[in-house]
């Protein structure tokens, strides 16, 4: 019996131990679960905040509506020239020409009309568009947001009438360079919100400017903010990053971002009491011990002045060239340091002295084995091309620049430009005063000032076409080369093509015969007689211009005359919609009139 009781007690103790261990395990699991949930919550909150900070800049693919001006009053027409809003307002602004939202001005008041000329957004007062700054375009306004006023405060709505913020701001304006972001004022201080109403920079500052960092794909969207506060001694500057964090305190006399640098990091040159330093992503990497600091784009270094001596620093703050020189010059990757006795030492970007002649400058061609060496002797400058440190040019050139791949633009001793390859073979003759690539293509535009002839060459340097007194117009699908009497077209495959090939959706096409212009169909049949001095192709709205006796008229895509020639216009190739012609004014804004 005693043994049985002892066995039972042992089992009970073991069970207690298991229960305790289970409790401990459950507690551990619970704690771990709570920690995981907390971490996930933090990540979720951060993602939500990040998501709210992100915004889209609306693209306009199609113009559906246009401002009409008649007798100094404004209305709206559609793509057929039909009046959507009668011209009876002092002004009309269409923020987004794809959408039927028209801001109509009557004295100091506004109202918003739709495509039926009916008033919308009536629960908001004094709705206004937000004009962009530092933009040259007919799209001069924020395309998906408007501001409204209530009790002398402002808020924003979108173009469907949805409220994005309450009327809590004393001012709302666009931010220079950054479409999609708005400068707002609250309690006499400025901040930044996006076009969703999310706060990007708190309203803590007396002034806010974009740091002007630019990328081809994103333009100024990834620029940070130079912020300032007014003190008794004047303005003091700091820096707020894209996350809205003030990463440089507002206390400096001067502050600028290095914008011409190929880096995702943010480099700031700042000054306090006349002493300059550098910060990287908000952290000081070069203390402000210098009288000046200048960034050198060609070799990614910093020239600095300390006391009365110049030297060179790396972006990490390491000394490359000691502070012993009265002057520093940078050409390509080389640093030319001149001392008080006019002696010149040449350094490479790692600080090693170079044995190249001080009269020689070397430019490395990025992502190639090529170098361009520039040598000046007896007042004459000569350029040569090197490959793998071997000279490949033998002739005299007063200028050379890399075009692409194995091609170079060169200037001979007569001051004429041509194109040579890496074997110094002439690919485009030395006959021109200007040579450059046509933007977004590999075609070459060459122009001679004496003959006034513009020539277009293919990517393999074969001539495609030429035109005297030509003007080049680069479109998405083709290049147009024209003068007062002739038009030529080149597709992006580098072939000269006809207007019938370009405007495939048109029914009629311009043709010149015996010095006069008319229109034919796609089979070459005459549709409009050859009686006009000039004519334009039918535009995407279905209308073409015809000129006779220096007066313009309009026909439609069937060849029917809409307006007999009567408009006296200075435009060489005017745009028409129905009976109205386009007027461009200001910084690229447009209206139509007759």
XYZ file of C-alpha atoms in Angstrom:
594
model
C 0.000 0.000 0.000
C 2.805 2.414 0.896
C 4.519 1.605 -2.355
C 1.330 2.290 -4.293
C 0.884 5.657 -2.563
C 4.481 6.545 -3.251
C 4.011 5.648 -6.915
C 0.887 7.803 -7.085
C 2.726 10.730 -5.485
C 5.567 10.385 -7.979
C 3.109 10.354 -10.878
C 1.326 13.398 -9.514
C 4.651 15.239 -9.141
C 5.568 14.331 -12.710
C 2.175 15.543 -13.906
C 2.684 18.807 -11.990
C 6.050 19.185 -13.690
C 4.527 18.604 -17.086
C 1.763 21.106 -16.355
C 4.317 23.667 -15.206
C 6.429 23.017 -18.315
C 3.312 23.291 -20.466
C 2.441 26.591 -18.821
C 5.976 27.850 -19.377
C 5.823 26.725 -23.007
C 2.440 28.372 -23.475
C 3.732 31.590 -21.913
C 6.750 31.543 -24.225
C 4.497 30.908 -27.230
C 2.185 33.691 -26.111
C 5.059 36.144 -25.665
C 6.559 35.204 -29.048
C 3.122 35.578 -30.657
C 2.653 39.000 -29.101
C 6.107 40.104 -30.286
C 5.393 38.860 -33.817
C 2.037 40.660 -33.837
C 3.681 43.853 -32.600
C 6.368 43.630 -35.285
C 3.745 42.947 -37.960
C 1.669 45.867 -36.673
C 4.664 48.198 -36.864
C 5.463 46.990 -40.400
C 1.802 47.361 -41.384
C 1.626 50.893 -39.958
C 4.859 51.825 -41.733
C 3.567 50.414 -45.024
C 0.269 52.267 -44.614
C 2.136 55.504 -43.923
C 4.441 54.876 -46.880
C 1.447 54.083 -49.071
C -0.244 57.342 -48.121
C 2.919 59.300 -48.919
C 3.056 57.839 -52.406
C 1.056 59.535 -55.121
C 0.519 59.416 -58.865
C 0.963 62.203 -61.391
C -1.922 61.814 -63.779
C -1.110 61.433 -67.464
C -3.245 62.991 -70.180
C -3.440 60.743 -73.241
C -6.274 62.445 -75.061
C -7.529 66.016 -75.308
C -11.330 66.037 -75.303
C -12.077 69.663 -74.419
C -10.622 73.065 -75.296
C -11.057 76.646 -74.142
C -12.923 78.808 -76.652
C -12.563 82.596 -76.850
C -15.098 84.768 -78.645
C -15.477 88.542 -78.218
C -13.298 88.448 -75.085
C -15.558 85.879 -73.415
C -14.679 82.250 -72.769
C -16.431 78.940 -73.332
C -15.569 75.305 -74.139
C -15.579 73.259 -77.361
C -15.118 69.532 -77.994
C -12.915 67.819 -80.581
C -15.503 68.428 -83.317
C -15.693 72.140 -82.619
C -19.111 71.913 -80.952
C -19.755 74.421 -78.173
C -20.031 72.587 -74.862
C -20.089 75.754 -72.747
C -21.231 79.009 -74.301
C -18.599 81.787 -74.335
C -20.007 84.067 -71.642
C -17.440 83.844 -68.843
C -14.544 86.127 -67.960
C -12.202 83.148 -68.038
C -12.351 79.351 -68.140
C -9.644 76.925 -67.054
C -9.657 73.224 -67.919
C -7.234 71.547 -65.473
C -7.402 68.180 -67.232
C -8.526 68.249 -70.894
C -9.494 64.579 -70.722
C -12.192 65.287 -68.127
C -15.317 67.477 -68.326
C -14.472 69.712 -65.377
C -14.451 73.391 -66.347
C -13.624 76.184 -63.864
C -15.648 79.230 -64.940
C -14.842 82.691 -63.582
C -17.496 85.321 -62.873
C -15.854 88.295 -61.193
C -14.244 87.078 -57.974
C -16.381 83.931 -57.914
C -16.121 80.639 -59.746
C -18.389 77.774 -60.592
C -17.618 74.367 -62.065
C -19.485 73.043 -65.116
C -19.555 69.620 -66.786
C -19.961 68.555 -70.436
C -23.711 69.299 -70.220
C -22.914 72.831 -69.057
C -24.476 71.932 -65.719
C -22.980 73.106 -62.443
C -21.233 70.461 -60.331
C -19.494 70.380 -56.944
C -22.094 72.851 -55.636
C -21.411 72.109 -51.971
C -17.991 73.718 -52.315
C -17.386 77.439 -52.786
C -14.817 79.341 -54.843
C -13.211 76.287 -56.405
C -9.971 77.075 -58.219
C -7.325 75.145 -60.144
C -3.762 74.982 -58.857
C -1.281 76.430 -61.324
C 2.031 74.620 -61.631
C 5.309 76.495 -61.252
C 8.395 76.206 -63.467
C 6.445 74.252 -66.082
C 6.196 75.286 -69.762
C 3.238 73.432 -71.217
C -0.413 73.845 -72.132
C -1.037 71.555 -69.129
C -0.324 74.286 -66.614
C -2.397 73.000 -63.689
C -2.556 70.083 -61.281
C -4.515 67.529 -63.277
C -6.381 65.696 -60.518
C -6.912 68.146 -57.658
C -8.636 71.497 -57.038
C -8.747 73.813 -54.044
C -11.892 75.194 -52.426
C -12.533 77.878 -49.810
C -14.617 77.776 -46.653
C -14.590 80.384 -43.862
C -11.435 81.956 -45.325
C -9.572 78.641 -45.165
C -8.718 76.237 -47.969
C -8.967 72.519 -48.617
C -8.660 70.259 -51.678
C -10.984 67.993 -53.656
C -10.309 65.679 -56.572
C -11.867 66.010 -60.031
C -14.764 63.756 -59.061
C -15.670 66.127 -56.214
C -14.347 63.907 -53.428
C -13.063 65.866 -50.444
C -9.396 65.142 -49.769
C -8.832 67.577 -46.893
C -10.992 69.820 -44.794
C -10.620 73.581 -45.211
C -7.889 73.943 -42.601
C -5.148 75.809 -44.460
C -4.564 79.550 -44.739
C -2.934 79.039 -48.141
C -2.630 76.228 -50.680
C -0.320 76.558 -53.673
C 1.744 74.294 -55.895
C 5.339 73.485 -54.979
C 7.971 74.566 -57.472
C 9.097 71.779 -59.835
C 7.119 69.008 -58.024
C 3.826 68.265 -59.685
C 1.579 66.326 -57.301
C 2.803 68.182 -54.196
C 1.263 71.284 -52.642
C 2.695 73.976 -50.411
C 0.295 74.653 -47.530
C 0.250 77.231 -44.755
C -1.199 76.633 -41.309
C -0.781 78.829 -38.218
C 1.581 81.030 -40.251
C 3.930 78.115 -40.987
C 4.467 76.190 -44.205
C 4.401 72.463 -44.906
C 3.807 70.143 -47.862
C 0.953 67.753 -48.684
C 0.512 65.505 -51.702
C -2.428 65.361 -54.105
C -4.083 62.780 -51.858
C -4.047 65.197 -48.929
C -1.317 63.327 -47.026
C 1.135 65.453 -45.038
C 4.641 65.071 -46.451
C 6.346 67.873 -44.513
C 4.895 69.198 -41.277
C 3.811 72.855 -41.148
C 6.799 73.981 -39.081
C 8.685 76.290 -41.425
C 8.794 79.843 -42.755
C 9.764 78.690 -46.233
C 10.160 75.428 -48.152
C 11.940 74.854 -51.461
C 12.624 71.764 -53.551
C 16.306 70.748 -53.577
C 16.137 70.447 -57.430
C 17.436 66.874 -57.659
C 16.375 65.688 -61.130
C 16.085 62.274 -62.789
C 15.081 61.775 -66.419
C 12.471 59.135 -65.554
C 11.006 60.669 -62.388
C 11.903 64.317 -63.032
C 11.831 66.147 -59.644
C 9.646 63.632 -57.803
C 12.535 62.322 -55.680
C 13.730 65.771 -54.655
C 13.912 66.497 -50.946
C 13.112 69.776 -49.215
C 15.288 72.682 -48.151
C 13.424 74.235 -45.230
C 14.068 77.490 -43.420
C 13.060 79.499 -40.373
C 13.397 83.223 -39.881
C 15.543 84.408 -36.975
C 16.745 87.809 -35.801
C 19.971 87.181 -37.745
C 18.118 86.191 -40.929
C 16.996 82.869 -42.354
C 18.472 79.586 -41.160
C 18.285 76.442 -43.292
C 17.868 72.716 -42.769
C 16.861 69.656 -44.754
C 13.847 67.330 -44.763
C 14.133 64.031 -46.640
C 11.524 62.216 -48.738
C 10.193 60.424 -45.666
C 9.404 63.757 -44.042
C 12.216 63.471 -41.503
C 14.217 66.578 -40.648
C 17.628 65.004 -41.082
C 19.604 68.265 -40.969
C 18.752 70.725 -38.217
C 17.512 74.176 -39.239
C 20.516 76.226 -38.153
C 22.746 76.817 -41.167
C 23.364 80.073 -43.074
C 23.493 78.261 -46.398
C 22.504 74.797 -47.578
C 22.378 73.152 -51.006
C 22.111 69.607 -52.327
C 24.641 68.220 -54.796
C 22.201 67.437 -57.596
C 24.516 66.537 -60.491
C 25.777 63.364 -58.837
C 25.028 59.791 -59.905
C 24.017 58.462 -56.506
C 20.883 57.518 -54.593
C 22.458 59.041 -51.491
C 21.738 62.636 -50.532
C 24.819 64.848 -50.309
C 24.325 68.287 -48.779
C 26.880 71.126 -48.699
C 26.067 73.366 -45.744
C 27.629 76.458 -44.159
C 27.553 77.946 -40.677
C 29.250 81.271 -39.980
C 31.145 81.089 -43.258
C 32.473 77.555 -42.694
C 31.428 74.772 -45.095
C 30.934 71.046 -44.548
C 29.195 68.072 -46.171
C 26.489 65.707 -44.913
C 25.513 62.373 -46.436
C 21.956 61.208 -45.736
C 21.872 63.537 -42.738
C 25.192 62.426 -41.238
C 28.216 64.723 -41.221
C 31.025 63.256 -43.307
C 33.059 66.457 -43.670
C 33.049 68.880 -40.774
C 32.406 72.534 -41.568
C 36.031 73.655 -41.432
C 36.348 75.067 -44.959
C 35.822 78.485 -46.562
C 34.251 76.877 -49.641
C 33.435 73.432 -51.051
C 32.659 72.785 -54.716
C 31.584 69.438 -56.205
C 33.438 68.255 -59.336
C 31.124 66.167 -61.496
C 33.799 64.951 -63.903
C 35.737 62.997 -61.269
C 33.318 62.859 -58.322
C 35.508 64.885 -55.939
C 35.252 68.048 -53.876
C 37.503 71.065 -54.254
C 37.799 72.886 -50.924
C 39.438 76.028 -49.602
C 41.041 75.929 -46.157
C 42.642 79.100 -44.964
C 44.132 80.443 -48.174
C 45.062 77.089 -49.649
C 43.106 74.798 -51.955
C 42.959 71.015 -51.832
C 40.749 68.165 -52.954
C 38.640 65.757 -50.884
C 36.825 62.559 -51.722
C 33.089 62.335 -51.093
C 33.943 60.353 -47.955
C 36.033 63.268 -46.676
C 39.450 61.758 -47.334
C 42.171 64.123 -48.481
C 43.178 63.448 -52.093
C 45.268 66.548 -52.782
C 46.845 68.316 -49.792
C 45.854 71.892 -48.963
C 48.973 73.475 -50.394
C 47.874 75.097 -53.629
C 46.665 78.498 -54.752
C 44.519 77.030 -57.553
C 42.870 73.718 -58.428
C 41.541 72.860 -61.907
C 39.711 69.686 -62.860
C 39.656 68.297 -66.408
C 38.202 64.852 -66.855
C 39.565 62.584 -64.148
C 42.749 64.592 -63.606
C 43.391 67.270 -60.990
C 45.740 70.143 -61.884
C 47.172 71.800 -58.759
C 49.080 75.085 -59.110
C 51.312 76.284 -56.280
C 52.432 79.822 -55.383
C 55.381 79.586 -57.784
C 53.097 78.641 -60.704
C 54.363 75.066 -60.666
C 51.702 72.528 -61.650
C 51.313 69.056 -60.206
C 48.840 66.618 -61.698
C 46.986 64.097 -59.569
C 44.685 61.205 -60.330
C 41.440 60.824 -58.373
C 43.091 58.413 -55.920
C 45.671 61.076 -55.006
C 48.575 59.574 -56.911
C 50.729 61.993 -58.848
C 50.546 61.574 -62.619
C 53.430 62.012 -65.023
C 51.312 63.400 -67.871
C 52.291 66.760 -69.349
C 50.631 69.707 -67.622
C 49.556 71.014 -71.039
C 47.535 67.833 -71.591
C 44.030 67.047 -70.404
C 42.553 63.546 -70.639
C 38.851 62.721 -70.761
C 37.821 59.101 -70.236
C 34.781 58.070 -72.294
C 32.467 56.333 -69.861
C 31.862 52.591 -70.386
C 34.400 52.388 -73.228
C 38.128 51.886 -73.744
C 38.396 55.300 -75.375
C 40.028 58.480 -74.159
C 40.135 61.933 -75.669
C 43.413 63.752 -75.045
C 43.535 67.518 -75.352
C 46.944 69.152 -75.728
C 47.626 72.882 -75.842
C 50.943 74.175 -77.201
C 51.875 77.642 -78.432
C 48.296 78.785 -78.133
C 46.944 75.948 -80.303
C 44.761 73.136 -78.996
C 44.749 69.689 -80.579
C 42.450 66.742 -79.862
C 43.276 63.051 -80.295
C 41.453 59.785 -79.697
C 43.147 56.991 -77.760
C 42.008 53.401 -77.340
C 43.579 51.280 -74.610
C 46.141 54.087 -74.229
C 47.137 53.848 -77.915
C 46.663 56.890 -80.169
C 44.361 56.097 -83.081
C 44.012 59.528 -84.729
C 46.777 60.981 -86.895
C 45.184 64.119 -88.361
C 44.813 67.506 -86.706
C 41.505 68.216 -84.962
C 40.617 71.294 -82.938
C 37.709 69.500 -81.263
C 36.495 65.926 -80.745
C 33.576 64.532 -78.778
C 32.307 60.976 -78.481
C 29.050 60.457 -80.357
C 28.277 56.817 -79.513
C 29.836 53.373 -79.872
C 32.812 53.769 -82.288
C 31.746 57.139 -83.725
C 33.110 60.602 -82.916
C 32.121 64.129 -83.913
C 35.300 65.971 -84.920
C 36.166 69.492 -86.045
C 38.973 70.008 -88.552
C 41.376 72.942 -88.770
C 38.944 74.781 -91.059
C 36.325 74.809 -88.326
C 34.027 72.319 -90.082
C 32.397 69.366 -88.330
C 32.175 65.790 -89.518
C 31.953 62.258 -88.095
C 34.822 59.762 -87.945
C 34.989 56.187 -86.675
C 37.577 54.488 -84.484
C 39.746 53.793 -87.571
C 39.645 57.532 -88.389
C 37.584 56.890 -91.490
C 35.338 59.815 -92.404
C 31.716 58.707 -92.098
C 30.115 62.136 -92.539
C 32.123 64.676 -94.507
C 33.566 67.782 -92.830
C 31.058 70.213 -94.296
C 28.924 71.270 -91.347
C 28.614 73.931 -88.681
C 26.541 71.751 -86.360
C 26.119 68.002 -85.927
C 24.132 66.204 -83.248
C 21.881 63.230 -82.690
C 18.146 63.659 -83.142
C 16.667 63.288 -79.677
C 15.523 59.755 -78.735
C 17.000 58.312 -81.953
C 20.410 57.421 -83.364
C 19.845 59.506 -86.477
C 22.144 62.468 -87.085
C 21.112 66.026 -87.921
C 23.772 68.047 -89.772
C 23.461 71.693 -90.836
C 25.565 73.973 -93.027
C 25.242 77.691 -92.291
C 26.290 78.744 -95.802
C 24.051 76.514 -97.897
C 21.286 76.514 -95.234
C 20.807 72.810 -95.980
C 19.803 70.423 -93.190
C 20.727 66.771 -93.759
C 19.546 63.713 -91.854
C 21.781 60.633 -91.598
C 20.960 57.118 -90.414
C 22.596 55.421 -87.438
C 25.142 53.837 -89.818
C 25.939 57.298 -91.262
C 24.098 57.027 -94.597
C 22.224 60.106 -95.773
C 18.440 59.716 -95.573
C 17.325 63.102 -96.916
C 18.059 66.831 -96.976
C 16.087 70.065 -97.134
C 17.077 73.700 -97.556
C 15.955 76.027 -94.766
C 14.528 72.986 -93.082
C 12.958 72.780 -89.645
C 12.933 69.476 -87.801
C 9.964 68.302 -85.738
C 10.418 65.131 -83.700
C 7.199 63.175 -83.088
C 6.647 59.877 -81.292
C 6.431 57.772 -84.451
C 8.140 59.879 -87.091
C 10.395 62.868 -87.817
C 9.066 65.701 -89.914
C 11.437 67.902 -91.931
C 9.785 70.903 -93.555
C 10.175 74.384 -95.011
C 7.722 76.833 -96.557
C 7.178 74.734 -99.666
C 8.086 71.106 -98.902
C 7.586 68.427 -96.255
C 9.494 65.178 -95.740
C 8.863 62.347 -93.266
C 11.219 59.761 -91.757
C 10.006 56.862 -89.608
C 11.856 55.629 -86.553
C 13.219 52.762 -88.668
C 15.211 55.480 -90.457
C 13.358 55.271 -93.780
C 11.915 58.225 -95.680
C 8.179 57.642 -96.049
C 5.199 59.405 -97.585
C 2.471 61.348 -95.788
C 0.072 58.518 -96.674
C 2.274 56.137 -94.675
C 2.379 58.551 -91.718
C -1.290 59.498 -91.468
C -2.862 56.100 -92.127
C -6.167 56.978 -90.451
C -6.755 60.001 -92.668
C -8.965 59.920 -95.748
C -7.199 62.704 -97.634
C -3.566 63.777 -97.929
C -1.750 66.889 -99.115
C -0.074 66.877 -102.500
C 1.736 69.618 -104.403
C 1.281 69.919 -108.166
C 2.663 72.700 -110.366
C 3.397 74.878 -107.354
C -0.057 74.567 -105.786
C -1.397 72.347 -103.028
C -4.443 70.096 -103.066
C -5.540 66.803 -101.523
C -5.645 63.226 -102.772
C -7.009 59.992 -101.327
C -4.889 56.954 -100.432
C -5.149 55.699 -104.039
C -3.788 58.928 -105.450
C -7.136 60.224 -106.705
C -7.610 63.986 -106.490
C -10.137 65.052 -103.869
C -9.408 68.791 -103.523
C -8.160 70.859 -106.458
C -4.572 72.124 -106.567
C -5.405 75.757 -105.867
C -3.839 76.580 -102.504
C -0.523 78.217 -101.650
C -0.119 76.080 -98.506
C -1.945 73.227 -96.853
C -1.597 71.175 -93.676
C -2.308 67.509 -93.195
C -5.604 66.593 -91.585
C -4.987 66.679 -87.836
C -6.141 64.149 -85.243
C -9.388 66.055 -84.809
C -10.271 65.704 -88.493
C -9.437 69.177 -89.848
C -6.790 70.636 -92.175
C -5.692 74.155 -93.030
C -5.732 75.625 -96.550
C -4.075 78.946 -97.434
C -4.738 81.253 -100.346
C -3.537 84.842 -100.719
C -1.980 84.689 -97.228
C -5.295 83.806 -95.623
C -6.133 80.502 -93.979
C -9.286 78.440 -94.199
C -10.404 74.993 -92.983
C -11.497 71.744 -94.603
C -12.568 68.461 -92.999
C -11.385 64.889 -93.555
C -13.758 64.496 -96.515
C -12.383 67.555 -98.289
C -15.437 69.671 -97.459
C -14.701 73.366 -96.890
C -15.620 74.416 -93.344
C -14.228 77.968 -93.604
C -13.116 79.678 -96.803
C -9.643 81.242 -96.503
C -10.148 84.360 -94.370
C -7.937 84.121 -91.270
C -4.742 86.188 -91.352
C -2.371 84.166 -89.167
C 1.365 84.331 -88.522
C 1.545 80.583 -87.849
C 3.276 78.623 -90.607
C 1.207 75.532 -89.796
C -1.866 76.444 -87.740
C -4.082 73.939 -85.933
C -7.837 73.968 -86.481
C -10.841 72.425 -84.770
C -14.018 73.058 -86.717
C -14.168 76.743 -87.609
C -11.692 77.717 -84.881
C -7.918 78.147 -84.964
C -5.480 77.607 -82.112
C -3.721 80.443 -80.270
C -0.720 79.747 -78.031
C 0.050 82.345 -75.380
C 1.895 82.848 -72.098
C 3.988 79.810 -71.151
C 2.357 77.438 -73.615
C -1.332 77.718 -72.747
C -3.836 77.551 -75.604
C -7.307 78.598 -76.598
C -9.293 78.441 -79.841
C -10.956 81.359 -81.562
C -12.095 82.656 -84.947
